[in-house]
Short mmCIF file of C-alpha atoms in Angstrom, two decimals:
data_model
loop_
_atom_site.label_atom_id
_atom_site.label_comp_id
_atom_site.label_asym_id
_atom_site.label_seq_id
_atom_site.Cartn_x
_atom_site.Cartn_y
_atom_site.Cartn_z
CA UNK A 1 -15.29 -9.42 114.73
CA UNK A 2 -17.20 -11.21 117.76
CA UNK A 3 -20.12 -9.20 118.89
CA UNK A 4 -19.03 -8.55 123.54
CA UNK A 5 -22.75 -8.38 123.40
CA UNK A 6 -23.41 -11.91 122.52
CA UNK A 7 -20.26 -13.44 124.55
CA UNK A 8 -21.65 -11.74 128.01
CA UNK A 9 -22.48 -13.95 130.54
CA UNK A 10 -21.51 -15.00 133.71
CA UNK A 11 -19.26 -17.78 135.33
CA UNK A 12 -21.20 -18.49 138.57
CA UNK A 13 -24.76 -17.98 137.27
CA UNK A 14 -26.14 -19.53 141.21
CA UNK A 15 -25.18 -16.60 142.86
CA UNK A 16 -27.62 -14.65 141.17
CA UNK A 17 -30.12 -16.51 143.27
CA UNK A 18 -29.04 -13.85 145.72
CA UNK A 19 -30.81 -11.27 144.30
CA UNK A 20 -33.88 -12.34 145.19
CA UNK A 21 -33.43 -12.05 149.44
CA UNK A 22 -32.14 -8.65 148.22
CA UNK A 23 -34.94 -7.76 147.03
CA UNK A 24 -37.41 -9.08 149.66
CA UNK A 25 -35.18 -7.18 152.62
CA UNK A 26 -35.29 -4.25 150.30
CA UNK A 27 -39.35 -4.33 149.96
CA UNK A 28 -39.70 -5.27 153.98
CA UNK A 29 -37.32 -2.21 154.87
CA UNK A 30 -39.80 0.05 152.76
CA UNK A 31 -43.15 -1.68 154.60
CA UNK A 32 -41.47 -1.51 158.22
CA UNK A 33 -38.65 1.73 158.03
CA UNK A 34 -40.77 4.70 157.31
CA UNK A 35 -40.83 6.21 160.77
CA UNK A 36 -43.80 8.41 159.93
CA UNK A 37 -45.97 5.09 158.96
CA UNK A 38 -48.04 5.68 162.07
CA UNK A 39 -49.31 9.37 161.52
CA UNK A 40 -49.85 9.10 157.49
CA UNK A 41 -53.25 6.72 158.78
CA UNK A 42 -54.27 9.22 161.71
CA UNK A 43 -53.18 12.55 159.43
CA UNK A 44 -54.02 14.35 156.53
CA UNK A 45 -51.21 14.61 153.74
CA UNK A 46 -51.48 17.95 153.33
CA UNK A 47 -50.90 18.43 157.05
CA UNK A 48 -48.28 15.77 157.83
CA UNK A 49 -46.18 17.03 155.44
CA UNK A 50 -45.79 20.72 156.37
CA UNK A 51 -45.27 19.02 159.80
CA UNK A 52 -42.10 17.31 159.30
CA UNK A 53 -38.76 18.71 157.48
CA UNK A 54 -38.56 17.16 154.10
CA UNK A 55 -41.83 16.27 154.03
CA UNK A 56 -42.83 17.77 150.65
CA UNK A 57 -39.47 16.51 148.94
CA UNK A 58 -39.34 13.43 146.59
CA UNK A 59 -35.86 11.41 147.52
CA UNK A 60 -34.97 10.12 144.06
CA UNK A 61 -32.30 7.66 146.09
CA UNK A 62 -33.20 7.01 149.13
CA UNK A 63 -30.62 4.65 151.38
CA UNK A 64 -32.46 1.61 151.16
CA UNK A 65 -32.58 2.15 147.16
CA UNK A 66 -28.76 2.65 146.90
CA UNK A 67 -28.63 -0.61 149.53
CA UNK A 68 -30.54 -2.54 146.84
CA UNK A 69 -28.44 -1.58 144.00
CA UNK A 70 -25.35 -1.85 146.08
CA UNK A 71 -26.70 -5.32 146.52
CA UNK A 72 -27.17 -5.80 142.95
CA UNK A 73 -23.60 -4.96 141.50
CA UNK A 74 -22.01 -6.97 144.27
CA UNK A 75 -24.23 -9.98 143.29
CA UNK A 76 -23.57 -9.61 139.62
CA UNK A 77 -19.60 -9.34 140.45
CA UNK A 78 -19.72 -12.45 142.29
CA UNK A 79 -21.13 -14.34 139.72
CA UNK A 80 -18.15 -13.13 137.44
CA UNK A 81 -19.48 -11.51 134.11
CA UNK A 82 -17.88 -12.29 131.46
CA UNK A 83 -17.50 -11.32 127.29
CA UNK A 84 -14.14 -11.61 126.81
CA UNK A 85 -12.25 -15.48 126.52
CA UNK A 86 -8.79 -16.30 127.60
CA UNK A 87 -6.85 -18.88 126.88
CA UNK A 88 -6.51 -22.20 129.24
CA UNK A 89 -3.15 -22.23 131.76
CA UNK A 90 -2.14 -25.37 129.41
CA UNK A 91 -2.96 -23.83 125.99
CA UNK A 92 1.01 -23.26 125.17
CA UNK A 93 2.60 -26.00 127.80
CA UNK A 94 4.31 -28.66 126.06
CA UNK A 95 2.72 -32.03 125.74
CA UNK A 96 3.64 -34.54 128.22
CA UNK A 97 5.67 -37.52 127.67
CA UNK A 98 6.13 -40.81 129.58
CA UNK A 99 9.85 -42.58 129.46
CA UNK A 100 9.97 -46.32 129.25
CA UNK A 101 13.62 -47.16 130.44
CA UNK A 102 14.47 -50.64 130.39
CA UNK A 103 16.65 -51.97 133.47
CA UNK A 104 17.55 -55.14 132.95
CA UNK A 105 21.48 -56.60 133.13
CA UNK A 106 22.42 -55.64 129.88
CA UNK A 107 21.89 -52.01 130.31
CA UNK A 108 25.09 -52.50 133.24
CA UNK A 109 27.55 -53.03 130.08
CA UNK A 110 30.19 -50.90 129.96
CA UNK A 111 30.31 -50.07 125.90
CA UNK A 112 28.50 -46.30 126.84
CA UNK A 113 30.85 -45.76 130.18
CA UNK A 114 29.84 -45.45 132.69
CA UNK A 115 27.24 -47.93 132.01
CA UNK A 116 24.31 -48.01 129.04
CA UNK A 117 22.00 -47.54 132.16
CA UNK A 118 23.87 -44.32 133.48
CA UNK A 119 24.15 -42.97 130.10
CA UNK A 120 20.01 -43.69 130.20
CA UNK A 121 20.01 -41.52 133.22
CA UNK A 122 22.39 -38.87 131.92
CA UNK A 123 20.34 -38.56 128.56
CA UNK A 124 17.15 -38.05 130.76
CA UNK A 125 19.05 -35.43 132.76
CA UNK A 126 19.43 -33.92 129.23
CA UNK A 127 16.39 -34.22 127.94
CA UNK A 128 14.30 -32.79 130.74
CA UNK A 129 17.02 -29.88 130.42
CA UNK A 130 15.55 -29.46 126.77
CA UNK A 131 11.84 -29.65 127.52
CA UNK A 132 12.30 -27.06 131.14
CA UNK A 133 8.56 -26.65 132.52
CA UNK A 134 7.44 -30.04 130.45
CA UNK A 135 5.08 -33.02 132.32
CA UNK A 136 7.46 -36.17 132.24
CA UNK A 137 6.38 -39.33 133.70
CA UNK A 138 8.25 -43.14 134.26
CA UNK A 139 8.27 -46.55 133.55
CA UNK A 140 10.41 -49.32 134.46
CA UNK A 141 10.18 -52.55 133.16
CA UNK A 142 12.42 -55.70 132.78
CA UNK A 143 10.43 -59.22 133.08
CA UNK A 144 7.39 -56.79 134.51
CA UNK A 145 6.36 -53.18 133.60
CA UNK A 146 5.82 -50.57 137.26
CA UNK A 147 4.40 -47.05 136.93
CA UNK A 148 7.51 -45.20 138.57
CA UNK A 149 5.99 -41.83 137.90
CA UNK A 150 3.18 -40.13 136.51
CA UNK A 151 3.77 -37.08 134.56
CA UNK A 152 5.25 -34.13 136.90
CA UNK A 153 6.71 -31.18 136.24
CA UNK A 154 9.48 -31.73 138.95
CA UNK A 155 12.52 -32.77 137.21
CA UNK A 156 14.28 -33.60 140.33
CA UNK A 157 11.60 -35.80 141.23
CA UNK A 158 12.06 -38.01 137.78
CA UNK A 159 15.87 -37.96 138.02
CA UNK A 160 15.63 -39.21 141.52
CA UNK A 161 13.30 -41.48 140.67
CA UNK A 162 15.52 -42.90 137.76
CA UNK A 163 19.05 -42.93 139.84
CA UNK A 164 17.17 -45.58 141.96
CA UNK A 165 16.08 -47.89 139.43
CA UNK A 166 18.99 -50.97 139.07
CA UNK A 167 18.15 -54.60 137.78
CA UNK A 168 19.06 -55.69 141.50
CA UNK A 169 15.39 -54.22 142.35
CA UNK A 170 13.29 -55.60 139.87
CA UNK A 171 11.30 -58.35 140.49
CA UNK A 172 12.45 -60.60 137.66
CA UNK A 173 14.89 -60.39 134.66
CA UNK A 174 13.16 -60.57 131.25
CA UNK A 175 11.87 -58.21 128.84
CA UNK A 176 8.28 -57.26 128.93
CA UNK A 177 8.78 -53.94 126.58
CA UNK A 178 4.97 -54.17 124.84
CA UNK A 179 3.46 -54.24 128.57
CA UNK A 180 5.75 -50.98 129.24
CA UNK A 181 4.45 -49.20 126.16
CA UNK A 182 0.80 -50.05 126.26
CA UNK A 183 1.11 -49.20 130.54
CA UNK A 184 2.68 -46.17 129.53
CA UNK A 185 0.01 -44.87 126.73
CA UNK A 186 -2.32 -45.88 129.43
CA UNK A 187 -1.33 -43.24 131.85
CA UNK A 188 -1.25 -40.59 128.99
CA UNK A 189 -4.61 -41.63 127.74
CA UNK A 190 -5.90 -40.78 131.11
CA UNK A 191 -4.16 -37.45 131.39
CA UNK A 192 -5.99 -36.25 128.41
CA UNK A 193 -3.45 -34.01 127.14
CA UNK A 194 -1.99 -35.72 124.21
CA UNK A 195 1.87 -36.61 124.57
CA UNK A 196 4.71 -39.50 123.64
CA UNK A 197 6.49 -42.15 124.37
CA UNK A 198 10.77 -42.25 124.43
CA UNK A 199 11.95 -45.80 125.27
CA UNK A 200 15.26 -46.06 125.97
CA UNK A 201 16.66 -49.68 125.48
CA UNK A 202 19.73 -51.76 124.47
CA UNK A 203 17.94 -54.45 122.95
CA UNK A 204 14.30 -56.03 122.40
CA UNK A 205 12.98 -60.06 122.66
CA UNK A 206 11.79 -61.37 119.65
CA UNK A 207 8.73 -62.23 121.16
CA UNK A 208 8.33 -58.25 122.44
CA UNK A 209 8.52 -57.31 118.64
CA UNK A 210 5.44 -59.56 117.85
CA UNK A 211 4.06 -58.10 120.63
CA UNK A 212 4.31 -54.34 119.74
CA UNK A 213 2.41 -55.70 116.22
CA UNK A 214 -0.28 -56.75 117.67
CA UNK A 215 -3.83 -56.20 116.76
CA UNK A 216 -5.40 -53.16 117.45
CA UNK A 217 -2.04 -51.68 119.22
CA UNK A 218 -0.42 -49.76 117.17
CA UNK A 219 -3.53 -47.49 116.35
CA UNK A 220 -3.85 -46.13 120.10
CA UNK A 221 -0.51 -45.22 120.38
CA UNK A 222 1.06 -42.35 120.87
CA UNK A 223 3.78 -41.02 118.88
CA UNK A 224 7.18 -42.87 120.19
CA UNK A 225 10.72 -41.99 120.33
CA UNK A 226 13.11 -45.10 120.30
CA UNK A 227 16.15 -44.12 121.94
CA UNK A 228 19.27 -46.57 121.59
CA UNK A 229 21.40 -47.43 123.92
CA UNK A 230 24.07 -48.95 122.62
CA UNK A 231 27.44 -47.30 120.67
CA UNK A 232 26.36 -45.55 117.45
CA UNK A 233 28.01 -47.78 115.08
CA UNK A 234 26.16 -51.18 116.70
CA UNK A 235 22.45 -49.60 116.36
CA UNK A 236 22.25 -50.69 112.25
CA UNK A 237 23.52 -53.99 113.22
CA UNK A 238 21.21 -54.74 115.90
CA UNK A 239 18.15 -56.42 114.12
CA UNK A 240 15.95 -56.60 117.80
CA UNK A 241 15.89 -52.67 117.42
CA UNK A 242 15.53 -52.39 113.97
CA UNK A 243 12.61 -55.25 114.19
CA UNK A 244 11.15 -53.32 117.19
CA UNK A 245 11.67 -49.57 115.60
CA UNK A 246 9.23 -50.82 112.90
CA UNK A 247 6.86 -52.36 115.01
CA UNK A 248 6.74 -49.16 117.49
CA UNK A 249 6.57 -46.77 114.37
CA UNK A 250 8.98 -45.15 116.57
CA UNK A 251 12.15 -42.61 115.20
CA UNK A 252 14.91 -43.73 115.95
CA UNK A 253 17.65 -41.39 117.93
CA UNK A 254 21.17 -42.61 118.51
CA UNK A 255 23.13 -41.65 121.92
CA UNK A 256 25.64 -38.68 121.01
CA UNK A 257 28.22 -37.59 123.00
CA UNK A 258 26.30 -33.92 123.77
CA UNK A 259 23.24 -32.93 123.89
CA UNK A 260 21.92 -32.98 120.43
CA UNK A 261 20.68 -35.89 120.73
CA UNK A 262 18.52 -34.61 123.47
CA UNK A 263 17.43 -31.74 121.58
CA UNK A 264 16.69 -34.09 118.89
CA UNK A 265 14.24 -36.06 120.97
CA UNK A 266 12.82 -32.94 122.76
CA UNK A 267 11.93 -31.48 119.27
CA UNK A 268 9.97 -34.83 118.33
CA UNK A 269 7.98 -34.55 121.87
CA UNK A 270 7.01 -30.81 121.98
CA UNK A 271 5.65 -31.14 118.12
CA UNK A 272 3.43 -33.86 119.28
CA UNK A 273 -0.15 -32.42 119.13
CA UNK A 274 -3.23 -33.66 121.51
CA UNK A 275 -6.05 -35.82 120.37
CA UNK A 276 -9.49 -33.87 119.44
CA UNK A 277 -11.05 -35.16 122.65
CA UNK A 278 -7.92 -33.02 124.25
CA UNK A 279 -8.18 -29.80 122.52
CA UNK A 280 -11.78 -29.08 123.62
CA UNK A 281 -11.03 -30.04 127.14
CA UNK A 282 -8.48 -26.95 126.92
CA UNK A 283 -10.94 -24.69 125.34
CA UNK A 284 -10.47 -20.73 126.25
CA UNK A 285 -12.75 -19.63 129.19
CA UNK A 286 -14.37 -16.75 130.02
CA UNK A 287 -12.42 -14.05 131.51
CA UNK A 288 -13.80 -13.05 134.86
CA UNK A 289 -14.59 -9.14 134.82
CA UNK A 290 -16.44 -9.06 138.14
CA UNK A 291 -13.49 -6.84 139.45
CA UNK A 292 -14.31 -4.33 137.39
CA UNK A 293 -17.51 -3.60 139.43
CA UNK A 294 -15.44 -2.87 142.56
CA UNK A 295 -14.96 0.84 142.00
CA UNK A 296 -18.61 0.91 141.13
CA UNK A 297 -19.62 -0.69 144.49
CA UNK A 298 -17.10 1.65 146.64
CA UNK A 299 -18.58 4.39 145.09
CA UNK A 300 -22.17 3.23 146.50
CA UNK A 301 -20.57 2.83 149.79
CA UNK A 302 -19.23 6.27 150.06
CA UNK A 303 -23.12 7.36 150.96
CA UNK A 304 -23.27 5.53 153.97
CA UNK A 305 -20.08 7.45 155.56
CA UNK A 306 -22.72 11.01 154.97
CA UNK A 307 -23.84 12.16 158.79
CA UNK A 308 -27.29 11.28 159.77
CA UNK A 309 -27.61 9.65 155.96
CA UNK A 310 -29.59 6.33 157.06
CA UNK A 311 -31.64 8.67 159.25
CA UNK A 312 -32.77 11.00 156.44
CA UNK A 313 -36.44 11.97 156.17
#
């Protein structure tokens, strides 16, 4: 068991600077606040004190003493001890994932009705269903790759996002699906929290496939979900996938007509685990136990309500 002893510390160790003003207003309020300064040079002791009420008595807390360690506990709460850890806000969040859709004029076929590319957006509608609370970003590609979206938690935001995405606006037809992957692990690679990739696709270029096998590629990244979009029974005769599932590394999900196939996917995604680098960015933190001074601090206060208590011989 952890010894609290050797976990205390504190958060905002610069506010303890304060204490040292504290204790020079504390020192200057003894030199200049003793009203009987004056007569203790031009009197004896002995006399002055039988001359003024108090005078023999030895104030064990005087009010500039509980002023200075009034000061002192509110200092030490603002600067948030600690010896307890708690766990960072994203310790249990699921990792994020970026989706690569492809929107070229293939995906308007009519073999998944409505469309392969409304069945895309339907099966995204699912899948951020699955993963409720989960970071999901988007990328469009065609003949070029575009950031559509960086990872958010707003699902209405991605779904929008994806409704407006048609071949028409592209800026040219083509299939640049290794630019869309390696743009894609880009933008996780920056987040620093780990994640995956889900492409959904009809079909891949030859030249795409040599592409995704390139050197040096495949090591960086992430884990990747391939999800077809094309009628269950065409996937195993569709070489381009096939060729590009083994390039990617990727699992391969085919489109159902519920949402187990989303689940599917959403189970590959929130086992993903964050790099190294990733975990020790989301280390626990120090609880901040500052609060619990508060009491401690009213109770100092309460003094200062006494009649004729600053005044006090």
């Amino acid at each position: 068991m952890t010894d609290p002893l050797s976990e205390l510390h504190v958060l905002r160790p610069w506010w303890l600077l304060l204490l040292i003003p504290a204790v020079a207003l504390w020192w200057l309020d003894r030199r200049t606040g003793d009203p009987l300064r004056p007569w203790r040079a031009a009197m004896a002791p002995e006399l002055l004190a039988h001359l003024t009420v108090g005078g023999g008595a030895n104030r064990r807390f005087a009010p500039g003493t509980l002023l200075l360690l009034g000061w002192f506990v509110g200092i030490v709460a603002m600067a948030g001890p600690t010896w307890r850890r708690e766990p960072s806000l994203f310790a249990d969040a699921a990792p994020p994932a970026m989706i690569v859709l492809r929107v070229t004029p293939t995906m308007t076929a009519p073999d998944l009705p409505p469309t392969r590319l409304e069945r895309a957006r339907q099966k995204i509608s699912d899948l951020l269903d699955q993963r409720e609370g989960a970071a999901t970003g988007l990328v469009a590609y065609s003949g070029s790759a575009h950031l559509v979206l960086p990872p958010t938690t707003d699902k209405e935001v991605v779904l929008t996002m994806a409704r407006a995405l048609s071949p028409e606006i592209m800026p040219r037809e083509g299939d640049q699906l290794a630019q869309a992957v390696a743009l894609a692990a880009r933008v996780l690679a920056e987040g620093k929290r780990g994640g995956s990739l889900v492409v959904l696709a009809d079909a891949v270029a030859p030249d795409q496939t040599n592409a995704l096998r390139g050197t040096g590629q495949s090591a960086d990244r992430p884990p990747t979900v391939l999800w077809a979009m094309l009628p269950p029974d065409h996937v195993a005769q569709d070489t381009s996938l096939q060729s590009a599932i083994a390039a990617l590394d990727a699992r391969l999900v085919k489109v159902t007509p519920d949402p187990t196939d989303a689940a599917s996917v959403a189970r590959r995604l929130d086992s993903a685990t964050a790099p190294a680098a990733t975990a020790q960015g989301d280390e626990a933190r120090g609880q901040d136990a500052g609060y619990w001074l508060t009491p401690l601090i009213a109770a100092l206060l309460l003094g200062w309500f006494r009649r004729g208590w600053r005044l006090a011989a």
